[in-house]
Amino acid sequence: MSTQGVQGYEPRTGKAFGDPIPSTSDSGVGEIVDAATQAFPAWSGLASAERGAVLERLADALDAESELLISTADTETALGVPRLTVELKRTTNQLRLFASVLAEGSYREATIDSPNPDIIPPRPNLRRILQPLGVVAVFSASNFPFAFSVAGGDTASALAAGCPVVVKAHSAHPQTSRETARVVASVLPQGVFGIVYGTEAGRVLVQHPLVKAVGFTGSTSGGRALFDLAQGRPEPIPFYGELGSVNPVVVLPSAATNRSAELATGFAQSLTMGVGQFCTNPGLVFAPSSIVDALAEAVGGVGGGAMLTERMRDSYESTVDSLSAHASVRLVATGSDSEGGWTVTPRLYEVSLKDFVADKEKLTEECFGPAGIVVTYDDPADLPEVLRTLEGSLTATVHADPDDHDLAASVLAEIRRFAGRLVFNAWPTGVAVSWAMHHGGPWPATTSPLHTSVGATSIRRWLAPVTYQSWPDALLPPELQDANPLGIPRREDGVLVVP
């Protein structure tokens, strides 16, 4: 970051890109949050269908600006036009998904218990619904300049919930953030959306008394620091952070024997996708030693690329240097060299299961970039005990053929305890945006394993329940009125009723 503000760079060359964007002052953050607070009653008071229509218009506006947005992001992130084209479409599809969530209506969890004076204790007329929290702060991610950033999933779900959003732009792509914010602000009502720049502005944002919740995607250290700020406020607020994850993969014996080439190719592609800068990067693989040569050949045949920032490049090099110096770890593959800017080279390491257990804390640290560790085992019966000790992760994967299914069941019993998404015979990179998706997990994967940051149910983070007791029908929200004028699903006297 420049002393003059937030400076963008071209990762392929290391050269500055665009003029620095001034950091937002403390007073500037306050003005933006105040405007969002003033906009909250009208935005949250809109009928769900009307908010959904605004999200649809926003998706259309972003699609209309795709050429400029993708070009800017490619220069500033080096992620490539094909990848960024798909990511921007995912971003606009997320907005459209939440428009459909609003139309369907079950996200409000409308619940009605009719009065019953004959039970003990007597029950009055009770009607429960979820309502928006207020202004939400969203921290953009470095590795997804569209889908997890200014107009990304946290912003889309919070807006859908009825919450105004103030985004803290990521320093890795300030120009992309500014252009995206311009499009968002052109569609949304005044005050419903705002953006701030600079590390200090992010701290001020989290501590502002009118901010009611925070969404964050980033490093464990950064997320923990902001989590502590959110919890240390006079009024602690929810902090939904997606943090570090090693995404363990278990390859069982028959699969390793029967599909070694296929598995090796898939692993190398998943490990190095986006230069390894995915939160679902499969950084830890438990496999028989017989497949190591195939994995090494596949990783050795893949080229590197430029990482998003110089700091990320330096952190990657420091991590792989530490692994290379580890007495029990063997470097088994190095990808083809890349030159210029902040480029790095893929690497694959091997360690025995016994040595992994002896230094598990060190060997389960997330390496943000295209490097992985293969933990070799002799007896698959030894795996459950080791898997039982792993920390929380966004995903866990099992590769198994039919002969492995009994073993797969014992592995599943362990991985479902610490991972939010369990993958079978596929690779974890790539997260579908849908109703059934859960993108979360126990610490340190996230700060709240109850919630997802991807998919329809991510809207639940920005809502809190309220119960109306004995209120006249005319004064109730339409979702709770006897006639159910919006025609939404409701639970009535314990029975789910779908009109």
CSV table of C-alpha atoms in Angstrom, one decimal:
chain,number,residue,atom,x,y,z
A,1,MET,CA,0.0,0.0,0.0
A,2,SER,CA,1.3,3.4,-0.9
A,3,THR,CA,1.6,6.2,1.7
A,4,GLN,CA,-0.6,8.2,-0.7
A,5,GLY,CA,-3.3,5.5,-0.7
A,6,VAL,CA,-4.0,2.1,-2.1
A,7,GLN,CA,-1.8,1.4,-5.1
A,8,GLY,CA,-2.7,-1.3,-7.7
A,9,TYR,CA,0.0,-3.4,-9.4
A,10,GLU,CA,0.4,-5.7,-12.4
A,11,PRO,CA,1.5,-9.1,-10.9
A,12,ARG,CA,3.0,-10.2,-14.2
A,13,THR,CA,5.5,-7.3,-14.1
A,14,GLY,CA,5.4,-5.9,-10.6
A,15,LYS,CA,4.8,-2.5,-12.0
A,16,ALA,CA,2.2,0.0,-10.6
A,17,PHE,CA,-1.2,0.1,-12.3
A,18,GLY,CA,-3.3,3.2,-12.2
A,19,ASP,CA,-3.1,6.0,-9.7
A,20,PRO,CA,-3.3,5.3,-6.0
A,21,ILE,CA,-6.8,5.4,-4.5
A,22,PRO,CA,-6.9,7.6,-1.4
A,23,SER,CA,-7.4,5.7,1.9
A,24,THR,CA,-10.7,6.5,3.5
A,25,SER,CA,-10.4,8.6,6.6
A,26,ASP,CA,-12.0,7.8,9.9
A,27,SER,CA,-14.6,10.5,9.3
A,28,GLY,CA,-15.1,9.3,5.8
A,29,VAL,CA,-15.9,5.8,7.1
A,30,GLY,CA,-18.4,7.4,9.6
A,31,GLU,CA,-20.2,9.3,6.9
A,32,ILE,CA,-20.6,6.2,4.7
A,33,VAL,CA,-21.9,4.1,7.7
A,34,ASP,CA,-24.3,6.9,8.7
A,35,ALA,CA,-25.7,7.0,5.1
A,36,ALA,CA,-26.1,3.2,5.2
A,37,THR,CA,-27.9,3.5,8.5
A,38,GLN,CA,-30.3,6.1,7.2
A,39,ALA,CA,-31.0,3.9,4.1
A,40,PHE,CA,-31.7,0.8,6.2
A,41,PRO,CA,-35.4,1.4,7.0
A,42,ALA,CA,-36.4,1.9,3.4
A,43,TRP,CA,-34.2,-0.9,2.0
A,44,SER,CA,-35.3,-3.5,4.6
A,45,GLY,CA,-38.9,-2.3,4.3
A,46,LEU,CA,-39.1,-3.1,0.6
A,47,ALA,CA,-41.1,-6.1,-0.3
A,48,SER,CA,-38.9,-9.1,-1.0
A,49,ALA,CA,-39.9,-9.1,-4.7
A,50,GLU,CA,-38.9,-5.5,-5.1
A,51,ARG,CA,-35.5,-6.1,-3.6
A,52,GLY,CA,-35.1,-9.1,-5.8
A,53,ALA,CA,-35.9,-6.9,-8.9
A,54,VAL,CA,-33.1,-4.5,-7.8
A,55,LEU,CA,-30.6,-7.5,-7.6
A,56,GLU,CA,-31.6,-8.6,-11.1
A,57,ARG,CA,-31.0,-5.1,-12.4
A,58,LEU,CA,-27.6,-5.1,-10.7
A,59,ALA,CA,-26.7,-8.4,-12.3
A,60,ASP,CA,-27.6,-7.0,-15.7
A,61,ALA,CA,-25.6,-3.9,-15.1
A,62,LEU,CA,-22.4,-5.9,-14.2
A,63,ASP,CA,-22.9,-8.1,-17.2
A,64,ALA,CA,-23.1,-5.0,-19.4
A,65,GLU,CA,-19.8,-3.7,-18.1
A,66,SER,CA,-18.1,-7.1,-18.3
A,67,GLU,CA,-15.4,-6.1,-20.9
A,68,LEU,CA,-14.1,-3.2,-18.8
A,69,LEU,CA,-14.3,-5.1,-15.5
A,70,ILE,CA,-12.6,-8.2,-16.8
A,71,SER,CA,-9.8,-6.3,-18.5
A,72,THR,CA,-9.1,-4.3,-15.4
A,73,ALA,CA,-9.1,-7.3,-13.2
A,74,ASP,CA,-6.8,-9.3,-15.5
A,75,THR,CA,-4.3,-6.5,-15.5
A,76,GLU,CA,-4.5,-6.2,-11.7
A,77,THR,CA,-4.6,-9.9,-10.7
A,78,ALA,CA,-3.1,-11.9,-13.6
A,79,LEU,CA,-5.8,-14.5,-13.1
A,80,GLY,CA,-6.5,-14.6,-16.9
A,81,VAL,CA,-9.4,-13.6,-19.0
A,82,PRO,CA,-11.0,-17.1,-19.2
A,83,ARG,CA,-11.0,-17.5,-15.4
A,84,LEU,CA,-12.3,-14.0,-14.8
A,85,THR,CA,-15.0,-14.3,-17.4
A,86,VAL,CA,-16.4,-17.3,-15.6
A,87,GLU,CA,-16.0,-15.6,-12.2
A,88,LEU,CA,-17.9,-12.5,-13.2
A,89,LYS,CA,-20.7,-14.7,-14.6
A,90,ARG,CA,-20.8,-16.6,-11.3
A,91,THR,CA,-21.0,-13.2,-9.5
A,92,THR,CA,-24.0,-12.1,-11.5
A,93,ASN,CA,-25.6,-15.5,-11.2
A,94,GLN,CA,-25.2,-15.2,-7.4
A,95,LEU,CA,-27.3,-12.0,-7.5
A,96,ARG,CA,-29.9,-13.7,-9.6
A,97,LEU,CA,-30.0,-16.7,-7.2
A,98,PHE,CA,-30.8,-14.4,-4.3
A,99,ALA,CA,-33.5,-12.8,-6.3
A,100,SER,CA,-35.1,-16.2,-6.6
A,101,VAL,CA,-34.5,-16.8,-2.9
A,102,LEU,CA,-36.5,-13.6,-2.1
A,103,ALA,CA,-39.3,-14.7,-4.4
A,104,GLU,CA,-39.5,-18.2,-2.8
A,105,GLY,CA,-39.8,-16.7,0.7
A,106,SER,CA,-38.8,-19.6,3.0
A,107,TYR,CA,-35.7,-17.7,4.0
A,108,ARG,CA,-37.9,-15.7,6.4
A,109,GLU,CA,-38.6,-18.9,8.4
A,110,ALA,CA,-42.2,-17.7,9.1
A,111,THR,CA,-43.6,-19.8,12.0
A,112,ILE,CA,-47.0,-19.7,13.5
A,113,ASP,CA,-48.3,-21.3,16.8
A,114,SER,CA,-52.0,-20.8,17.3
A,115,PRO,CA,-53.2,-19.9,20.8
A,116,ASN,CA,-54.1,-22.9,23.0
A,117,PRO,CA,-55.3,-22.1,26.6
A,118,ASP,CA,-55.7,-25.8,27.4
A,119,ILE,CA,-52.0,-26.8,27.5
A,120,ILE,CA,-49.6,-26.3,30.3
A,121,PRO,CA,-48.3,-23.6,30.2
A,122,PRO,CA,-51.1,-22.0,28.1
A,123,ARG,CA,-49.9,-20.8,24.7
A,124,PRO,CA,-50.7,-17.4,23.4
A,125,ASN,CA,-50.8,-16.5,19.7
A,126,LEU,CA,-47.1,-16.7,18.7
A,127,ARG,CA,-45.7,-15.7,15.3
A,128,ARG,CA,-41.9,-15.8,14.5
A,129,ILE,CA,-39.9,-14.5,11.6
A,130,LEU,CA,-36.4,-13.5,10.7
A,131,GLN,CA,-35.6,-9.9,10.2
A,132,PRO,CA,-32.5,-8.0,8.9
A,133,LEU,CA,-29.8,-7.0,11.4
A,134,GLY,CA,-28.8,-3.6,10.0
A,135,VAL,CA,-25.6,-2.3,8.3
A,136,VAL,CA,-23.2,-5.1,7.3
A,137,ALA,CA,-19.5,-4.6,6.7
A,138,VAL,CA,-18.0,-6.9,3.9
A,139,PHE,CA,-14.3,-7.5,3.5
A,140,SER,CA,-13.3,-8.3,-0.1
A,141,ALA,CA,-11.1,-11.4,-0.8
A,142,SER,CA,-7.8,-11.2,-2.6
A,143,ASN,CA,-8.2,-14.3,-4.7
A,144,PHE,CA,-11.7,-13.7,-6.1
A,145,PRO,CA,-11.9,-10.1,-7.4
A,146,PHE,CA,-15.5,-10.5,-8.4
A,147,ALA,CA,-17.2,-13.5,-6.7
A,148,PHE,CA,-15.9,-12.8,-3.1
A,149,SER,CA,-15.4,-9.1,-3.4
A,150,VAL,CA,-17.3,-5.9,-3.9
A,151,ALA,CA,-20.4,-7.4,-5.5
A,152,GLY,CA,-19.7,-10.9,-4.4
A,153,GLY,CA,-21.5,-13.5,-2.3
A,154,ASP,CA,-21.4,-11.7,1.1
A,155,THR,CA,-22.7,-8.4,-0.5
A,156,ALA,CA,-25.4,-10.2,-2.5
A,157,SER,CA,-26.7,-12.2,0.5
A,158,ALA,CA,-26.7,-9.2,2.8
A,159,LEU,CA,-28.4,-7.0,0.3
A,160,ALA,CA,-31.0,-9.7,-0.3
A,161,ALA,CA,-31.6,-9.9,3.5
A,162,GLY,CA,-32.4,-6.2,3.6
A,163,CYS,CA,-29.1,-5.0,5.0
A,164,PRO,CA,-27.2,-2.1,3.5
A,165,VAL,CA,-23.5,-3.0,2.8
A,166,VAL,CA,-20.3,-1.2,3.3
A,167,VAL,CA,-17.4,-3.0,1.5
A,168,LYS,CA,-13.7,-2.7,2.5
A,169,ALA,CA,-11.9,-3.0,-0.8
A,170,HIS,CA,-8.9,-5.4,-1.0
A,171,SER,CA,-5.6,-3.8,-1.6
A,172,ALA,CA,-4.7,-6.4,-4.2
A,173,HIS,CA,-7.2,-5.0,-6.8
A,174,PRO,CA,-8.2,-1.5,-5.9
A,175,GLN,CA,-8.9,-0.4,-9.5
A,176,THR,CA,-11.2,-3.4,-10.1
A,177,SER,CA,-12.9,-2.7,-6.8
A,178,ARG,CA,-13.5,1.0,-7.8
A,179,GLU,CA,-14.9,0.1,-11.2
A,180,THR,CA,-17.2,-2.6,-9.7
A,181,ALA,CA,-18.4,-0.2,-6.9
A,182,ARG,CA,-19.2,2.4,-9.6
A,183,VAL,CA,-21.6,-0.1,-11.2
A,184,VAL,CA,-23.1,-1.2,-7.9
A,185,ALA,CA,-23.7,2.4,-6.7
A,186,SER,CA,-25.4,3.3,-10.1
A,187,VAL,CA,-28.1,0.7,-9.5
A,188,LEU,CA,-28.8,0.6,-5.7
A,189,PRO,CA,-30.7,3.3,-3.9
A,190,GLN,CA,-28.6,6.1,-2.2
A,191,GLY,CA,-26.8,4.9,0.9
A,192,VAL,CA,-27.6,1.2,0.5
A,193,PHE,CA,-24.0,0.5,-0.8
A,194,GLY,CA,-20.7,2.1,0.1
A,195,ILE,CA,-17.0,1.3,-0.2
A,196,VAL,CA,-13.9,2.2,1.8
A,197,TYR,CA,-10.2,1.8,1.1
A,198,GLY,CA,-7.2,1.1,3.3
A,199,THR,CA,-6.3,-1.2,6.2
A,200,GLU,CA,-7.1,1.3,8.9
A,201,ALA,CA,-10.5,2.1,7.4
A,202,GLY,CA,-11.3,-1.6,7.7
A,203,ARG,CA,-10.5,-1.5,11.5
A,204,VAL,CA,-12.6,1.6,11.9
A,205,LEU,CA,-15.4,0.0,10.0
A,206,VAL,CA,-15.6,-3.1,12.2
A,207,GLN,CA,-15.6,-0.9,15.4
A,208,HIS,CA,-18.2,1.5,14.2
A,209,PRO,CA,-21.2,1.2,16.6
A,210,LEU,CA,-23.8,1.3,13.8
A,211,VAL,CA,-22.3,-1.7,12.0
A,212,LYS,CA,-24.2,-4.8,13.1
A,213,ALA,CA,-22.3,-7.7,11.4
A,214,VAL,CA,-19.2,-8.4,9.4
A,215,GLY,CA,-18.4,-10.8,6.6
A,216,PHE,CA,-14.7,-11.6,5.9
A,217,THR,CA,-12.7,-13.8,3.5
A,218,GLY,CA,-9.0,-13.9,4.0
A,219,SER,CA,-6.1,-15.1,6.1
A,220,THR,CA,-6.4,-16.7,9.5
A,221,SER,CA,-4.3,-14.0,11.1
A,222,GLY,CA,-6.1,-11.1,9.5
A,223,GLY,CA,-9.5,-12.7,10.3
A,224,ARG,CA,-8.6,-13.4,13.9
A,225,ALA,CA,-7.5,-9.8,14.4
A,226,LEU,CA,-10.8,-8.4,13.1
A,227,PHE,CA,-12.8,-11.1,14.9
A,228,ASP,CA,-11.3,-9.9,18.2
A,229,LEU,CA,-12.1,-6.3,17.3
A,230,ALA,CA,-15.7,-7.3,16.6
A,231,GLN,CA,-16.0,-9.2,19.9
A,232,GLY,CA,-14.2,-6.5,21.9
A,233,ARG,CA,-16.7,-3.8,21.1
A,234,PRO,CA,-19.0,-2.5,23.8
A,235,GLU,CA,-21.7,-4.2,21.6
A,236,PRO,CA,-20.1,-7.4,20.3
A,237,ILE,CA,-21.4,-8.3,16.8
A,238,PRO,CA,-21.4,-11.4,14.6
A,239,PHE,CA,-18.2,-11.9,12.6
A,240,TYR,CA,-18.5,-14.4,9.8
A,241,GLY,CA,-14.9,-15.2,8.7
A,242,GLU,CA,-13.8,-17.7,6.1
A,243,LEU,CA,-10.1,-18.2,7.0
A,244,GLY,CA,-7.5,-20.9,6.4
A,245,SER,CA,-8.0,-24.4,5.1
A,246,VAL,CA,-5.7,-27.3,4.0
A,247,ASN,CA,-8.6,-29.4,2.5
A,248,PRO,CA,-7.3,-32.9,3.1
A,249,VAL,CA,-7.7,-35.6,0.5
A,250,VAL,CA,-7.6,-39.3,1.2
A,251,VAL,CA,-6.7,-41.7,-1.7
A,252,LEU,CA,-7.6,-45.3,-0.8
A,253,PRO,CA,-5.6,-48.3,-2.1
A,254,SER,CA,-7.8,-49.6,-4.9
A,255,ALA,CA,-8.3,-46.1,-6.3
A,256,ALA,CA,-4.6,-45.5,-6.2
A,257,THR,CA,-3.9,-48.8,-8.0
A,258,ASN,CA,-6.7,-48.6,-10.6
A,259,ARG,CA,-6.7,-44.8,-11.4
A,260,SER,CA,-3.3,-43.5,-10.6
A,261,ALA,CA,-2.9,-41.5,-13.9
A,262,GLU,CA,-6.4,-40.0,-13.7
A,263,LEU,CA,-5.9,-39.1,-10.0
A,264,ALA,CA,-2.5,-37.5,-10.7
A,265,THR,CA,-3.8,-35.4,-13.5
A,266,GLY,CA,-6.8,-34.2,-11.5
A,267,PHE,CA,-4.7,-33.5,-8.4
A,268,ALA,CA,-2.2,-31.4,-10.3
A,269,GLN,CA,-4.9,-29.4,-12.0
A,270,SER,CA,-6.7,-28.8,-8.7
A,271,LEU,CA,-3.5,-27.9,-6.8
A,272,THR,CA,-2.3,-25.4,-9.3
A,273,MET,CA,-5.6,-23.9,-10.4
A,274,GLY,CA,-5.4,-20.1,-10.1
A,275,VAL,CA,-1.7,-20.5,-9.1
A,276,GLY,CA,-2.9,-22.4,-6.0
A,277,GLN,CA,-4.8,-19.3,-4.8
A,278,PHE,CA,-8.0,-21.1,-3.9
A,279,CYS,CA,-9.5,-21.5,-0.4
A,280,THR,CA,-10.3,-25.1,-1.5
A,281,ASN,CA,-6.8,-25.9,-2.7
A,282,PRO,CA,-6.0,-29.6,-1.9
A,283,GLY,CA,-2.8,-29.0,0.1
A,284,LEU,CA,-2.7,-32.3,2.0
A,285,VAL,CA,-3.0,-35.7,0.4
A,286,PHE,CA,-3.0,-39.0,2.3
A,287,ALA,CA,-2.1,-41.8,-0.2
A,288,PRO,CA,-0.2,-45.0,-0.7
A,289,SER,CA,3.5,-44.5,-1.6
A,290,SER,CA,2.8,-46.3,-4.9
A,291,ILE,CA,1.0,-43.3,-6.4
A,292,VAL,CA,3.7,-40.7,-5.4
A,293,ASP,CA,5.6,-41.0,-8.6
A,294,ALA,CA,2.5,-40.4,-10.7
A,295,LEU,CA,1.6,-37.4,-8.6
A,296,ALA,CA,5.1,-36.0,-8.9
A,297,GLU,CA,5.2,-36.4,-12.6
A,298,ALA,CA,1.9,-34.6,-13.0
A,299,VAL,CA,2.9,-31.7,-10.8
A,300,GLY,CA,6.3,-31.5,-12.4
A,301,GLY,CA,4.6,-31.0,-15.8
A,302,VAL,CA,2.7,-27.9,-14.7
A,303,GLY,CA,3.9,-24.4,-15.0
A,304,GLY,CA,3.7,-21.7,-12.4
A,305,GLY,CA,2.3,-18.2,-12.6
A,306,ALA,CA,2.1,-14.8,-11.0
A,307,MET,CA,0.6,-14.5,-7.5
A,308,LEU,CA,-1.7,-11.7,-6.6
A,309,THR,CA,0.7,-9.6,-4.5
A,310,GLU,CA,4.4,-9.4,-3.8
A,311,ARG,CA,3.6,-10.2,-0.1
A,312,MET,CA,1.8,-13.4,-1.1
A,313,ARG,CA,4.7,-14.4,-3.4
A,314,ASP,CA,7.2,-13.9,-0.6
A,315,SER,CA,5.1,-15.8,1.9
A,316,TYR,CA,4.8,-18.7,-0.5
A,317,GLU,CA,8.6,-18.8,-1.1
A,318,SER,CA,9.2,-18.7,2.7
A,319,THR,CA,6.8,-21.6,3.3
A,320,VAL,CA,8.3,-23.9,0.6
A,321,ASP,CA,11.8,-23.0,1.7
A,322,SER,CA,10.8,-24.1,5.2
A,323,LEU,CA,9.4,-27.4,3.9
A,324,SER,CA,12.5,-28.0,1.7
A,325,ALA,CA,14.6,-27.6,4.9
A,326,HIS,CA,12.5,-30.0,7.0
A,327,ALA,CA,14.4,-33.1,8.0
A,328,SER,CA,11.5,-35.5,7.4
A,329,VAL,CA,10.1,-33.9,4.3
A,330,ARG,CA,11.3,-34.8,0.7
A,331,LEU,CA,10.8,-32.6,-2.3
A,332,VAL,CA,9.5,-34.9,-5.0
A,333,ALA,CA,8.4,-32.5,-7.8
A,334,THR,CA,9.0,-28.9,-9.0
A,335,GLY,CA,6.9,-27.5,-11.8
A,336,SER,CA,8.3,-25.7,-14.8
A,337,ASP,CA,9.9,-22.3,-14.1
A,338,SER,CA,8.1,-19.1,-14.6
A,339,GLU,CA,9.8,-15.7,-14.9
A,340,GLY,CA,8.8,-12.1,-14.3
A,341,GLY,CA,6.8,-10.2,-11.7
A,342,TRP,CA,5.5,-12.2,-8.8
A,343,THR,CA,5.7,-15.6,-10.3
A,344,VAL,CA,6.1,-18.8,-8.4
A,345,THR,CA,6.8,-22.5,-9.2
A,346,PRO,CA,4.6,-25.4,-8.2
A,347,ARG,CA,6.1,-27.9,-5.7
A,348,LEU,CA,5.1,-31.3,-4.2
A,349,TYR,CA,6.5,-32.8,-1.1
A,350,GLU,CA,6.4,-36.2,0.5
A,351,VAL,CA,6.4,-37.3,4.2
A,352,SER,CA,5.6,-40.6,5.9
A,353,LEU,CA,2.5,-40.9,8.1
A,354,LYS,CA,4.7,-41.4,11.1
A,355,ASP,CA,6.7,-38.3,10.5
A,356,PHE,CA,3.6,-36.3,9.7
A,357,VAL,CA,2.2,-37.2,13.1
A,358,ALA,CA,5.4,-36.2,14.8
A,359,ASP,CA,5.2,-32.6,13.4
A,360,LYS,CA,1.6,-32.3,12.5
A,361,GLU,CA,1.2,-28.7,13.6
A,362,LYS,CA,3.9,-27.5,11.2
A,363,LEU,CA,2.9,-29.7,8.4
A,364,THR,CA,-0.8,-28.7,8.5
A,365,GLU,CA,-0.1,-25.0,8.1
A,366,GLU,CA,-1.9,-23.6,5.0
A,367,CYS,CA,0.4,-22.8,2.1
A,368,PHE,CA,-1.3,-20.2,0.0
A,369,GLY,CA,-0.1,-21.2,-3.5
A,370,PRO,CA,0.6,-24.2,-5.7
A,371,ALA,CA,2.3,-26.5,-3.2
A,372,GLY,CA,1.1,-29.7,-1.6
A,373,ILE,CA,2.2,-32.4,0.7
A,374,VAL,CA,1.6,-36.2,0.1
A,375,VAL,CA,1.5,-38.1,3.4
A,376,THR,CA,2.2,-41.7,2.6
A,377,TYR,CA,0.7,-44.6,4.6
A,378,ASP,CA,1.3,-48.4,4.6
A,379,ASP,CA,-1.9,-49.5,6.3
A,380,PRO,CA,-5.1,-47.6,5.7
A,381,ALA,CA,-6.3,-48.8,9.1
A,382,ASP,CA,-4.0,-46.2,10.5
A,383,LEU,CA,-5.7,-43.3,8.8
A,384,PRO,CA,-8.8,-42.8,11.0
A,385,GLU,CA,-6.8,-42.2,14.2
A,386,VAL,CA,-4.7,-39.5,12.4
A,387,LEU,CA,-7.6,-37.9,10.6
A,388,ARG,CA,-9.3,-37.6,14.0
A,389,THR,CA,-6.7,-35.1,15.1
A,390,LEU,CA,-7.0,-32.7,12.1
A,391,GLU,CA,-8.3,-29.1,12.6
A,392,GLY,CA,-11.4,-27.7,10.8
A,393,SER,CA,-11.3,-27.4,7.1
A,394,LEU,CA,-13.7,-26.2,4.4
A,395,THR,CA,-13.5,-29.5,2.5
A,396,ALA,CA,-12.3,-33.1,2.8
A,397,THR,CA,-12.1,-35.5,-0.1
A,398,VAL,CA,-12.1,-39.3,-0.5
A,399,HIS,CA,-11.1,-41.1,-3.6
A,400,ALA,CA,-12.3,-44.7,-3.5
A,401,ASP,CA,-13.2,-47.6,-5.8
A,402,PRO,CA,-15.9,-50.1,-4.8
A,403,ASP,CA,-13.3,-52.4,-3.1
A,404,ASP,CA,-12.5,-49.4,-0.8
A,405,HIS,CA,-16.0,-48.7,0.3
A,406,ASP,CA,-15.7,-50.2,3.8
A,407,LEU,CA,-12.5,-48.2,4.3
A,408,ALA,CA,-14.2,-45.1,2.9
A,409,ALA,CA,-17.0,-45.4,5.5
A,410,SER,CA,-14.4,-45.4,8.4
A,411,VAL,CA,-12.7,-42.4,6.8
A,412,LEU,CA,-16.1,-40.6,6.4
A,413,ALA,CA,-16.8,-41.1,10.1
A,414,GLU,CA,-13.8,-38.9,10.9
A,415,ILE,CA,-13.8,-36.3,8.1
A,416,ARG,CA,-17.5,-35.3,8.6
A,417,ARG,CA,-16.5,-34.1,12.0
A,418,PHE,CA,-14.1,-31.4,10.8
A,419,ALA,CA,-15.0,-30.5,7.2
A,420,GLY,CA,-18.0,-28.5,5.9
A,421,ARG,CA,-18.1,-30.2,2.5
A,422,LEU,CA,-17.3,-33.9,1.9
A,423,VAL,CA,-16.2,-34.7,-1.7
A,424,PHE,CA,-16.2,-38.2,-3.2
A,425,ASN,CA,-14.2,-39.1,-6.3
A,426,ALA,CA,-13.8,-35.4,-7.4
A,427,TRP,CA,-11.6,-32.5,-6.4
A,428,PRO,CA,-12.6,-29.7,-4.0
A,429,THR,CA,-11.7,-26.6,-6.1
A,430,GLY,CA,-14.8,-25.0,-7.5
A,431,VAL,CA,-17.8,-24.3,-5.3
A,432,ALA,CA,-21.3,-24.5,-6.7
A,433,VAL,CA,-23.7,-21.7,-5.9
A,434,SER,CA,-26.9,-23.4,-4.8
A,435,TRP,CA,-29.4,-24.2,-2.0
A,436,ALA,CA,-27.6,-27.3,-0.8
A,437,MET,CA,-24.0,-25.9,-0.8
A,438,HIS,CA,-22.2,-25.5,2.5
A,439,HIS,CA,-19.0,-23.5,2.3
A,440,GLY,CA,-17.8,-23.4,5.9
A,441,GLY,CA,-16.3,-25.6,8.7
A,442,PRO,CA,-15.0,-25.6,12.2
A,443,TRP,CA,-12.1,-23.3,13.2
A,444,PRO,CA,-9.7,-22.3,11.6
A,445,ALA,CA,-11.7,-22.8,8.4
A,446,THR,CA,-14.3,-20.3,9.6
A,447,THR,CA,-15.3,-18.4,12.8
A,448,SER,CA,-18.8,-19.9,12.7
A,449,PRO,CA,-19.3,-23.5,11.5
A,450,LEU,CA,-23.1,-23.1,11.6
A,451,HIS,CA,-23.1,-20.9,8.6
A,452,THR,CA,-22.1,-20.9,4.9
A,453,SER,CA,-20.6,-18.1,2.9
A,454,VAL,CA,-21.8,-19.6,-0.4
A,455,GLY,CA,-25.2,-20.6,-1.5
A,456,ALA,CA,-28.8,-19.6,-0.8
A,457,THR,CA,-28.7,-20.2,3.0
A,458,SER,CA,-25.8,-17.7,3.4
A,459,ILE,CA,-28.5,-15.1,3.8
A,460,ARG,CA,-29.2,-16.6,7.3
A,461,ARG,CA,-26.1,-14.8,8.6
A,462,TRP,CA,-27.6,-11.4,8.3
A,463,LEU,CA,-31.0,-12.2,9.9
A,464,ALA,CA,-32.2,-12.6,13.5
A,465,PRO,CA,-35.5,-13.9,14.8
A,466,VAL,CA,-38.3,-11.9,16.4
A,467,THR,CA,-41.5,-13.3,17.8
A,468,TYR,CA,-44.8,-11.4,17.7
A,469,GLN,CA,-47.1,-12.3,20.7
A,470,SER,CA,-50.8,-11.7,20.5
A,471,TRP,CA,-50.6,-8.9,17.9
A,472,PRO,CA,-53.6,-8.1,15.8
A,473,ASP,CA,-53.4,-9.5,12.3
A,474,ALA,CA,-53.5,-6.1,10.5
A,475,LEU,CA,-50.3,-5.0,12.4
A,476,LEU,CA,-48.3,-8.1,11.6
A,477,PRO,CA,-45.8,-8.4,8.7
A,478,PRO,CA,-47.5,-9.8,5.6
A,479,GLU,CA,-45.5,-13.0,6.0
A,480,LEU,CA,-47.2,-13.7,9.3
A,481,GLN,CA,-50.8,-12.6,8.5
A,482,ASP,CA,-53.5,-15.2,8.5
A,483,ALA,CA,-54.2,-14.8,4.7
A,484,ASN,CA,-50.5,-15.3,3.8
A,485,PRO,CA,-50.8,-12.7,1.1
A,486,LEU,CA,-47.3,-13.4,-0.2
A,487,GLY,CA,-47.9,-17.1,-0.6
A,488,ILE,CA,-44.7,-18.2,1.1
A,489,PRO,CA,-44.0,-21.5,2.8
A,490,ARG,CA,-44.7,-21.3,6.6
A,491,ARG,CA,-44.7,-23.7,9.5
A,492,GLU,CA,-48.1,-23.6,11.1
A,493,ASP,CA,-48.7,-25.4,14.4
A,494,GLY,CA,-45.7,-27.6,13.7
A,495,VAL,CA,-46.6,-28.5,10.1
A,496,LEU,CA,-44.8,-27.1,7.1
A,497,VAL,CA,-47.3,-25.6,4.7
A,498,VAL,CA,-46.3,-24.9,1.2
A,499,PRO,CA,-49.0,-22.9,-0.8
